PDB file of C-alpha atoms in Angstrom:
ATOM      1  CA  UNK A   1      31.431 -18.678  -9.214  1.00 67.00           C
ATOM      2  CA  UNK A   2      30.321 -22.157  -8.585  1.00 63.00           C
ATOM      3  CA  UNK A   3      33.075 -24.709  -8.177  1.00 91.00           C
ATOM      4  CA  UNK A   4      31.700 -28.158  -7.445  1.00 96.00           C
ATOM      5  CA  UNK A   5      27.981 -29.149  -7.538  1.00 96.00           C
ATOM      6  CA  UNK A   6      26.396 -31.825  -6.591  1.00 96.00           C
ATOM      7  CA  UNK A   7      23.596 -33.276  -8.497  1.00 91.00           C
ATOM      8  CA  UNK A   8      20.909 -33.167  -5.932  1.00 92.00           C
ATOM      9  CA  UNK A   9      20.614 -31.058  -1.827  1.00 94.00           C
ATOM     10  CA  UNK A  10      17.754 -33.638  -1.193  1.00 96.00           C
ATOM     11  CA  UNK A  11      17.484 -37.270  -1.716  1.00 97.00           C
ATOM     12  CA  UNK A  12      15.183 -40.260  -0.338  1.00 98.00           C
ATOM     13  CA  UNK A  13      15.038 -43.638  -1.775  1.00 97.00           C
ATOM     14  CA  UNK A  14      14.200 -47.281  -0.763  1.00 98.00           C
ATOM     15  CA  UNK A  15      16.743 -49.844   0.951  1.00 98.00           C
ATOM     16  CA  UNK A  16      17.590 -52.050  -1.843  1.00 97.00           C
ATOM     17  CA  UNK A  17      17.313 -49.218  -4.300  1.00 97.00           C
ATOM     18  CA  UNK A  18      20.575 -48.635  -6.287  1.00 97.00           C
ATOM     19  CA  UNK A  19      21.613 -45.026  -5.742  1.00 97.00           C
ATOM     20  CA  UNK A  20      23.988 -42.613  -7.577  1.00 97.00           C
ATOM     21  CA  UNK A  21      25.831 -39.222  -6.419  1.00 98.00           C
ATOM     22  CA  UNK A  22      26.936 -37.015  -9.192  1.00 97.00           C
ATOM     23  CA  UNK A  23      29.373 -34.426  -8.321  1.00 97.00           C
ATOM     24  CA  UNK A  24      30.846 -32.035 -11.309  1.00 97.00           C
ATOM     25  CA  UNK A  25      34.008 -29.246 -10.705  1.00 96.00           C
ATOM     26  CA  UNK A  26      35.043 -26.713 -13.439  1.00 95.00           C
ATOM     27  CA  UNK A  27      38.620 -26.202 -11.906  1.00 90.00           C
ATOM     28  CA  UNK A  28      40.222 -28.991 -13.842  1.00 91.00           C
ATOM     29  CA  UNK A  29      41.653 -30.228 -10.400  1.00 91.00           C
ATOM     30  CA  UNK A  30      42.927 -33.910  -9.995  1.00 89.00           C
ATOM     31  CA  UNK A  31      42.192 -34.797  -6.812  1.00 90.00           C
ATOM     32  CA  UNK A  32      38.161 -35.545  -6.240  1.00 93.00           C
ATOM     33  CA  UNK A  33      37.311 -36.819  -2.627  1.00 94.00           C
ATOM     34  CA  UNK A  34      33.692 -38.278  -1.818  1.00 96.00           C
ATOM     35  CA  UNK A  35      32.725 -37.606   2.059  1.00 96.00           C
ATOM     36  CA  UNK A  36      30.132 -38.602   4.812  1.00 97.00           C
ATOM     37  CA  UNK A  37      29.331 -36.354   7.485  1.00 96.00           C
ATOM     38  CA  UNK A  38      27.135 -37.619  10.705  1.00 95.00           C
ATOM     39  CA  UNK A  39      26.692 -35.955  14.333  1.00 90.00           C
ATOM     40  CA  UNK A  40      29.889 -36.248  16.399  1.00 88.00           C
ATOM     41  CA  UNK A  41      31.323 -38.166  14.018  1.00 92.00           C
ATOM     42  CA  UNK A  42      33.079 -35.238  11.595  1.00 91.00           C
ATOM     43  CA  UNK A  43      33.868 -35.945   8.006  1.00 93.00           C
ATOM     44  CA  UNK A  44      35.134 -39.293   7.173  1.00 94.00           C
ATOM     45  CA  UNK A  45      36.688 -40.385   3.219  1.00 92.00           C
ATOM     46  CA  UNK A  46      34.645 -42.679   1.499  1.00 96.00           C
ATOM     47  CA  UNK A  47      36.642 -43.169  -1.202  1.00 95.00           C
ATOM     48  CA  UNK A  48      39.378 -40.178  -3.740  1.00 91.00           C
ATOM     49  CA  UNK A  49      40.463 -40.363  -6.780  1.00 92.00           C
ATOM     50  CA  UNK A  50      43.766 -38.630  -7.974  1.00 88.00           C
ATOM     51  CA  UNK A  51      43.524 -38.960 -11.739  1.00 88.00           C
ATOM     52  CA  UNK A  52      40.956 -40.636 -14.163  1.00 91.00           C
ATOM     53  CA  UNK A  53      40.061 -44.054 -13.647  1.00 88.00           C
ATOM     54  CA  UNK A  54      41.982 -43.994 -10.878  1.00 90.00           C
ATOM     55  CA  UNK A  55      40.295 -44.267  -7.145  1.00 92.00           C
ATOM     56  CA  UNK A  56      41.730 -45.622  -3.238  1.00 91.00           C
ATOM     57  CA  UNK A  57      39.614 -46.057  -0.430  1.00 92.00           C
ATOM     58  CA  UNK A  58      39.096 -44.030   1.952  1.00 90.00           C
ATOM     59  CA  UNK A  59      38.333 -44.980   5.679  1.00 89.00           C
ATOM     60  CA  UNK A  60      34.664 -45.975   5.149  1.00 95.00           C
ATOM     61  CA  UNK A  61      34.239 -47.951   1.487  1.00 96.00           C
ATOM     62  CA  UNK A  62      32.383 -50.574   2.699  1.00 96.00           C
ATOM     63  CA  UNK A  63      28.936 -50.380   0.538  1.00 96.00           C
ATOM     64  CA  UNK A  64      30.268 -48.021  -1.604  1.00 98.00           C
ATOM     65  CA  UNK A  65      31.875 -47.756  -5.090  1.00 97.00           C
ATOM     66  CA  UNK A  66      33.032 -44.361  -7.190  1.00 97.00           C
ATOM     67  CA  UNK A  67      33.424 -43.878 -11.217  1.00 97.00           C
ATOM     68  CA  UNK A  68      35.528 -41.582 -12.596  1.00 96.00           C
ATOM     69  CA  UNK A  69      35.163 -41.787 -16.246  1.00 95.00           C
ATOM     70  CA  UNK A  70      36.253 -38.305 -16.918  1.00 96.00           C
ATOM     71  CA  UNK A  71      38.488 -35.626 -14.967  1.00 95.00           C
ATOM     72  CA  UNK A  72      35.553 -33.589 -13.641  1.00 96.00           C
ATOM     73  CA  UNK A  73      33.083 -35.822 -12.634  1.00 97.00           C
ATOM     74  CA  UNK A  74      33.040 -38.206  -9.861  1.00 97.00           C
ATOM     75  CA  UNK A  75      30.170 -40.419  -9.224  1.00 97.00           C
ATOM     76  CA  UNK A  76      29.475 -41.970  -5.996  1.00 98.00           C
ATOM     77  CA  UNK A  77      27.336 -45.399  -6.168  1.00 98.00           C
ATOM     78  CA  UNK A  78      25.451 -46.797  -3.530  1.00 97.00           C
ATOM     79  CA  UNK A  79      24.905 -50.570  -4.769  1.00 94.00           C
ATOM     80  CA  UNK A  80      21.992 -51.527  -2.609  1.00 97.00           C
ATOM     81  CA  UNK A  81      21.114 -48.291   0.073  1.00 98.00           C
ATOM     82  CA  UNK A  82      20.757 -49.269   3.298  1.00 98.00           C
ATOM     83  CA  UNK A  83      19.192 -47.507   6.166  1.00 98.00           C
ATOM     84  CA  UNK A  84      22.149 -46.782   8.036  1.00 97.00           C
ATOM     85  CA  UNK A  85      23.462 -44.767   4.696  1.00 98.00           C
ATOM     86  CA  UNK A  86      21.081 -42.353   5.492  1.00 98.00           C
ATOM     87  CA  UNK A  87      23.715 -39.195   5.838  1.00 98.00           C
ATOM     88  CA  UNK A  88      25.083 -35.949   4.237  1.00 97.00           C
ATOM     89  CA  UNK A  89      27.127 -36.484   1.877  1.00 98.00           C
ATOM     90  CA  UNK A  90      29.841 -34.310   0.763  1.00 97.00           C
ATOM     91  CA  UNK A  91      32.010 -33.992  -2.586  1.00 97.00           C
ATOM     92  CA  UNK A  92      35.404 -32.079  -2.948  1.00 94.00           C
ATOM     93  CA  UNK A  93      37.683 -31.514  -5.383  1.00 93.00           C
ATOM     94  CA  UNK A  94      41.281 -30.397  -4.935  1.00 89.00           C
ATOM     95  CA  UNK A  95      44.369 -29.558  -7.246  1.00 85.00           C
ATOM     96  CA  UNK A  96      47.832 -31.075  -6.920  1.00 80.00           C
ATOM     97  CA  UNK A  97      50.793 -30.140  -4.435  1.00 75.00           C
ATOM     98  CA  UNK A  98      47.628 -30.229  -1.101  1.00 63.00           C
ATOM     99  CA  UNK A  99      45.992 -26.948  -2.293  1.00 77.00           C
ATOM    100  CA  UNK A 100      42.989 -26.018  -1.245  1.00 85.00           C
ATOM    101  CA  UNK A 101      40.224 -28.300  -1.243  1.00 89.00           C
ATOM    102  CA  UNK A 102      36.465 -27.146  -2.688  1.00 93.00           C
ATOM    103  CA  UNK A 103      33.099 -28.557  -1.310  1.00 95.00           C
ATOM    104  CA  UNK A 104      29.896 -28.913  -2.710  1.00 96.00           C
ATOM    105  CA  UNK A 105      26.836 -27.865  -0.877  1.00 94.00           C
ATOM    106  CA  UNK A 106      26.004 -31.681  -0.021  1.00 96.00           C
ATOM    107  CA  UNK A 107      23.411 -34.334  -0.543  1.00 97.00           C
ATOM    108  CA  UNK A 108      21.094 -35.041   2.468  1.00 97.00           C
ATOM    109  CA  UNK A 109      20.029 -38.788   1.389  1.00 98.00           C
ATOM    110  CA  UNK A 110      17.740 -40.269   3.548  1.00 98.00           C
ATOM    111  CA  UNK A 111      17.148 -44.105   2.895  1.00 98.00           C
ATOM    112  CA  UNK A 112      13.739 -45.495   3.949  1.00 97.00           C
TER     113      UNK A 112
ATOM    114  CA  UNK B   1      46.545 -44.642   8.051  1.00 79.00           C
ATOM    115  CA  UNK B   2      46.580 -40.731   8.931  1.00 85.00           C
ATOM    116  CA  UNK B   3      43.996 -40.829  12.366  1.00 91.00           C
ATOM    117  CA  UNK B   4      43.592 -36.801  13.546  1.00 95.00           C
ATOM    118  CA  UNK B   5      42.007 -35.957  16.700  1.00 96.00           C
ATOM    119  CA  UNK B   6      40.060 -32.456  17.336  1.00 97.00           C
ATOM    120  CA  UNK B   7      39.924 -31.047  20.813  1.00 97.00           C
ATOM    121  CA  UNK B   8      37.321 -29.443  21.970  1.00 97.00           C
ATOM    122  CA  UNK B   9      33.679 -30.847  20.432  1.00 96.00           C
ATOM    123  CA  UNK B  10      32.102 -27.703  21.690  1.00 97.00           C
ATOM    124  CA  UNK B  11      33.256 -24.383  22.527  1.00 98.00           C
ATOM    125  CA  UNK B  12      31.362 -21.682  23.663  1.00 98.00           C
ATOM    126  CA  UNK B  13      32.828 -18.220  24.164  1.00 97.00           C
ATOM    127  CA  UNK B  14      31.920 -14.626  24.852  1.00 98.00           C
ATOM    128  CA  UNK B  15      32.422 -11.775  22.132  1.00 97.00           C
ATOM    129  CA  UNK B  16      35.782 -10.050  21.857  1.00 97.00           C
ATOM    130  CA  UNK B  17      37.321 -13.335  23.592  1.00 97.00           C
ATOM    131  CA  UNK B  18      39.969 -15.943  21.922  1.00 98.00           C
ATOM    132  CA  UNK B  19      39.005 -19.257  20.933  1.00 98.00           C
ATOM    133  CA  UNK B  20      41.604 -22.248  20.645  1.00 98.00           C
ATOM    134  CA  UNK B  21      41.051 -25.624  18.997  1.00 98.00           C
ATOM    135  CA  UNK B  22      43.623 -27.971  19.368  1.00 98.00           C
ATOM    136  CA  UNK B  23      44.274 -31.274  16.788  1.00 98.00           C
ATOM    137  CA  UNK B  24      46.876 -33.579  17.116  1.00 98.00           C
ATOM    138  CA  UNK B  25      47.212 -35.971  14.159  1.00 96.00           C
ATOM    139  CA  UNK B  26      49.373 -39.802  13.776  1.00 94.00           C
ATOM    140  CA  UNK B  27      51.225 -39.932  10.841  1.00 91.00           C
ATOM    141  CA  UNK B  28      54.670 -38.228  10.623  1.00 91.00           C
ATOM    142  CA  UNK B  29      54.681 -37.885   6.846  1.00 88.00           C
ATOM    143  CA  UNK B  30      51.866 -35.531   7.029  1.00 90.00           C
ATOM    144  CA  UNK B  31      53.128 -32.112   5.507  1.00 89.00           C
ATOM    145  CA  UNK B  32      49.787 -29.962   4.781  1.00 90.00           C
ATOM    146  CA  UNK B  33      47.816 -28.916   7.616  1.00 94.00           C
ATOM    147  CA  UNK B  34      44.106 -27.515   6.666  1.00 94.00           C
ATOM    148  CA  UNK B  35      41.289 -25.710   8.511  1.00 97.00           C
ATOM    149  CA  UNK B  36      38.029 -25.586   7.314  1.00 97.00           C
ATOM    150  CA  UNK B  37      34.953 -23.640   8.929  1.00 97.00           C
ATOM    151  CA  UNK B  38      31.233 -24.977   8.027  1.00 96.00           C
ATOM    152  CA  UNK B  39      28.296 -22.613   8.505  1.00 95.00           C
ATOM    153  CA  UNK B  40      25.078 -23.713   8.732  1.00 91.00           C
ATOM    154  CA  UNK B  41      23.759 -25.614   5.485  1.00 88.00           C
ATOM    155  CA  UNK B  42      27.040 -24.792   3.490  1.00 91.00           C
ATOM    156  CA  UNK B  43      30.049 -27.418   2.604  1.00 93.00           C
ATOM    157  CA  UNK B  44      33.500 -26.462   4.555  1.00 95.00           C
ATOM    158  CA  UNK B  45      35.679 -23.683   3.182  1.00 95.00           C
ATOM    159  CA  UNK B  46      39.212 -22.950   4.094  1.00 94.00           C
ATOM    160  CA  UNK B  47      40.064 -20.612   6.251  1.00 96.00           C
ATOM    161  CA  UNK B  48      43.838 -21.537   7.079  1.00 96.00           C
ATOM    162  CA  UNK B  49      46.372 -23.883   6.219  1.00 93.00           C
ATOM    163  CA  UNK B  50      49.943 -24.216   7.277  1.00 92.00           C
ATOM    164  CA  UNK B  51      52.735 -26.883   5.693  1.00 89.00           C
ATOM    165  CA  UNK B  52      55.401 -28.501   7.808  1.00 85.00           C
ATOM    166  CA  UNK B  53      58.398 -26.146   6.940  1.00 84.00           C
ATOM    167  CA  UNK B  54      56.364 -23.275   8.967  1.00 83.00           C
ATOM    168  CA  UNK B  55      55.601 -23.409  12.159  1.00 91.00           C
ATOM    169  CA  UNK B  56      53.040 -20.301  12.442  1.00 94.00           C
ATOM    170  CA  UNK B  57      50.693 -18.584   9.975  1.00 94.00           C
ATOM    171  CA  UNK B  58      48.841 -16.156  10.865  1.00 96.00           C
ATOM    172  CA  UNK B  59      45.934 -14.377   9.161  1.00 94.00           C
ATOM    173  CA  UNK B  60      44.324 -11.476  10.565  1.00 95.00           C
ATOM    174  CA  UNK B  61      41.984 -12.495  13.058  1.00 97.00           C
ATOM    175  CA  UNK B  62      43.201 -16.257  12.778  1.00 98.00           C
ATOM    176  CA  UNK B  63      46.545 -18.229  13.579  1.00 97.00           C
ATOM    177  CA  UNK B  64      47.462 -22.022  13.090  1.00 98.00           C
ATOM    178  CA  UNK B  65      50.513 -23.101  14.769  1.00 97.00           C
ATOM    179  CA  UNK B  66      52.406 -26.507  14.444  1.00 96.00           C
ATOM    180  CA  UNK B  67      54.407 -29.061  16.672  1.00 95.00           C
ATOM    181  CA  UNK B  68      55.848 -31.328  14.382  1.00 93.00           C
ATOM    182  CA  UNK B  69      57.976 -32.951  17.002  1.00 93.00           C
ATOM    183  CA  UNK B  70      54.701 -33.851  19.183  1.00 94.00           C
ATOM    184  CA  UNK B  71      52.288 -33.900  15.778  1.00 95.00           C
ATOM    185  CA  UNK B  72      49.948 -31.242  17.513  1.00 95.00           C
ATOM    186  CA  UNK B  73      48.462 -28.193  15.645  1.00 97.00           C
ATOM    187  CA  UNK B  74      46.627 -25.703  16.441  1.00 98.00           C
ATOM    188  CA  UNK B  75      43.859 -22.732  15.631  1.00 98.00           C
ATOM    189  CA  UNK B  76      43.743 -19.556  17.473  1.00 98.00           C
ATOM    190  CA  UNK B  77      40.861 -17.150  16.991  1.00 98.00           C
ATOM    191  CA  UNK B  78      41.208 -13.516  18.302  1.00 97.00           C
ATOM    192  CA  UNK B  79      38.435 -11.041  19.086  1.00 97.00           C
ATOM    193  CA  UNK B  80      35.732 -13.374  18.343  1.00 98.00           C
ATOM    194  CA  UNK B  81      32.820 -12.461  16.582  1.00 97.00           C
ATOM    195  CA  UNK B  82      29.266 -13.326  16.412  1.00 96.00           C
ATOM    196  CA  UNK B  83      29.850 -14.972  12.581  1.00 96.00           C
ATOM    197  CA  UNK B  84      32.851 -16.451  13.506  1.00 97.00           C
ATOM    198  CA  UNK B  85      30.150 -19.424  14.895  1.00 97.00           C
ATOM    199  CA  UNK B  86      30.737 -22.457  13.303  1.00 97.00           C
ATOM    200  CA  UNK B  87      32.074 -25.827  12.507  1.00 97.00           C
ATOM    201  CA  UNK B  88      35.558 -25.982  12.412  1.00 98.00           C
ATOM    202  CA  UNK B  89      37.120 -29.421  10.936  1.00 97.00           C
ATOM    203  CA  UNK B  90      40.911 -29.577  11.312  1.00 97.00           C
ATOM    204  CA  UNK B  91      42.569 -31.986   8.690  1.00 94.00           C
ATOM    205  CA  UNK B  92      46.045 -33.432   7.341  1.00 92.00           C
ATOM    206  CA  UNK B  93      47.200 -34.685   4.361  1.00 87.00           C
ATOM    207  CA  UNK B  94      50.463 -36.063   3.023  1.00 80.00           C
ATOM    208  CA  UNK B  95      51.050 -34.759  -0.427  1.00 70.00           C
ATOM    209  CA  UNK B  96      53.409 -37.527  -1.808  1.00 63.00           C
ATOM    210  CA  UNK B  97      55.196 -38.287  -5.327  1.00 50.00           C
ATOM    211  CA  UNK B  98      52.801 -39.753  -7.583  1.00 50.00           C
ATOM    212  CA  UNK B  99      49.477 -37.852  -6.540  1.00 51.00           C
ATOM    213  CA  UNK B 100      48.125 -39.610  -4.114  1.00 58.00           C
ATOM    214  CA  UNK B 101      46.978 -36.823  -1.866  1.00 73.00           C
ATOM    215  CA  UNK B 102      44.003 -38.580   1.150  1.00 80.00           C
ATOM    216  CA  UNK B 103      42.999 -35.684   3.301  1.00 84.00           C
ATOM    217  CA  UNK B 104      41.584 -36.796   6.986  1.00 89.00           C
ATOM    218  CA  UNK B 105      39.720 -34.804   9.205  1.00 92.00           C
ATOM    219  CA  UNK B 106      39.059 -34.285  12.634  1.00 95.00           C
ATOM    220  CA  UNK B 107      35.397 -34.957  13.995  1.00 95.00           C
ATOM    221  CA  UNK B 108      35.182 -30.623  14.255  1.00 96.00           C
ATOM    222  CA  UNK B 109      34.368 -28.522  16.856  1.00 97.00           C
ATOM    223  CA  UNK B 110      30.845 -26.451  17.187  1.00 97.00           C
ATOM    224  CA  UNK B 111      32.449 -22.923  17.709  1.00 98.00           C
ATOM    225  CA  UNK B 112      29.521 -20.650  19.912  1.00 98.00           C
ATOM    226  CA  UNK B 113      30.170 -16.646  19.972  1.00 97.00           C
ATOM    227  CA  UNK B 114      27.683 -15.130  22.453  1.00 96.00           C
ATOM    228  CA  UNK B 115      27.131 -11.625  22.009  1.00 92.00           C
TER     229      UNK B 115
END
């Protein structure tokens, strides 16, 4: 029954290190959404994409990029981590027409 | 861009009571209205959404009302339950022509049922 996964729960890597999130759905849905989640701070977009090859930024890009190379995966890149990256990180994918939006289980990356 | 506020941060409530969580959000072309609830080590799954042609939905237990006119929605939890603690993110999205769909969400609100 799984719907989107997420490559990894548990991550911890260096600041300078470049660092990818993989995130993979099996409903053929076009909308994928890549979020951070922090304490008292909720969920805020990184970055979506609404089609392949196609991405907009979300409220938080900066030190961020995505790749979407094919319809169900979505890869979130972390160019250089930096401490203050060090977050759960949340992927969702969603059809068409605002219908219901899946989440993975989250990566917990911590960036030492 | 779409900003939503979530009102309470906390909420703590006896069994059997109601719980309300209020959002208000800024954009008027917003027409889909999600709630999500997050347990413990889990991503969020829906629990309710409404659209802007209705104003309430109700499901069992759980209602979502919206004020278009003062861009205010709402969740309404009867007969609370012990598992009904949680996160509970509000959100809005404006599904427009061409696909672009963003959906923004509230900061959430720790929901505590006491027994």
């Amino acid at each position: 029954d799984v719907k989107v996964t997420q490559s990894s729960r548990y991550l911890v890597k260096r600041t300078g290190e470049k660092v990818f999130l993989e995130c993979v759905q099996d409903m053929d849905h076009e909308n994928m959404f890549w979020y951070r989640q922090d304490p008292g701070l909720g969920l805020r977009l990184i970055y979506f994409s609404y089609d392949v090859k196609m991405k907009e930024k979300g409220d938080i890009p900066e030190g961020y990029s995505v790749s979407r190379e094919k319809k169900e995966r979505f890869s979130l890149i972390l160019e250089s981590a930096s401490t203050n990256q060090t977050s759960m990180y949340l992927c969702a994918a969603a059809g068409i027409g605002n219908t219901e939006a899946f989440f993975g289980q989250g990566t917990r990356l911590t960036v030492v | 861009g779409e900003n939503v506020e979530q009102h309470p941060s906390t909420l703590s409530v006896q069994e059997g009571d109601s719980a309300v969580i209020k959002c208000t959000y800024s954009d008027s072309a917003s027409n889909y209205f999600p709630w999500y609830k997050q347990e413990l080590g889990k991503g969020p799954q829906l629990i309710i959404d409404i659209r802007s042609n209705v104003g309430e939905k109700k499901d069992q237990r759980i209602a979502v009302t919206l004020n278009k006119t003062a861009k205010h929605f709402s969740l309404h939890i009867t007969e609370t339950q012990p598992e009904d603690s949680a996160v509970y993110f509000c959100a809005a999205s404006n599904f427009a022509q061409g696909g672009s769909e963003k959906l923004v969400f509230g900061k959430g609100t720790k929901l505590t049922v006491n027994p």
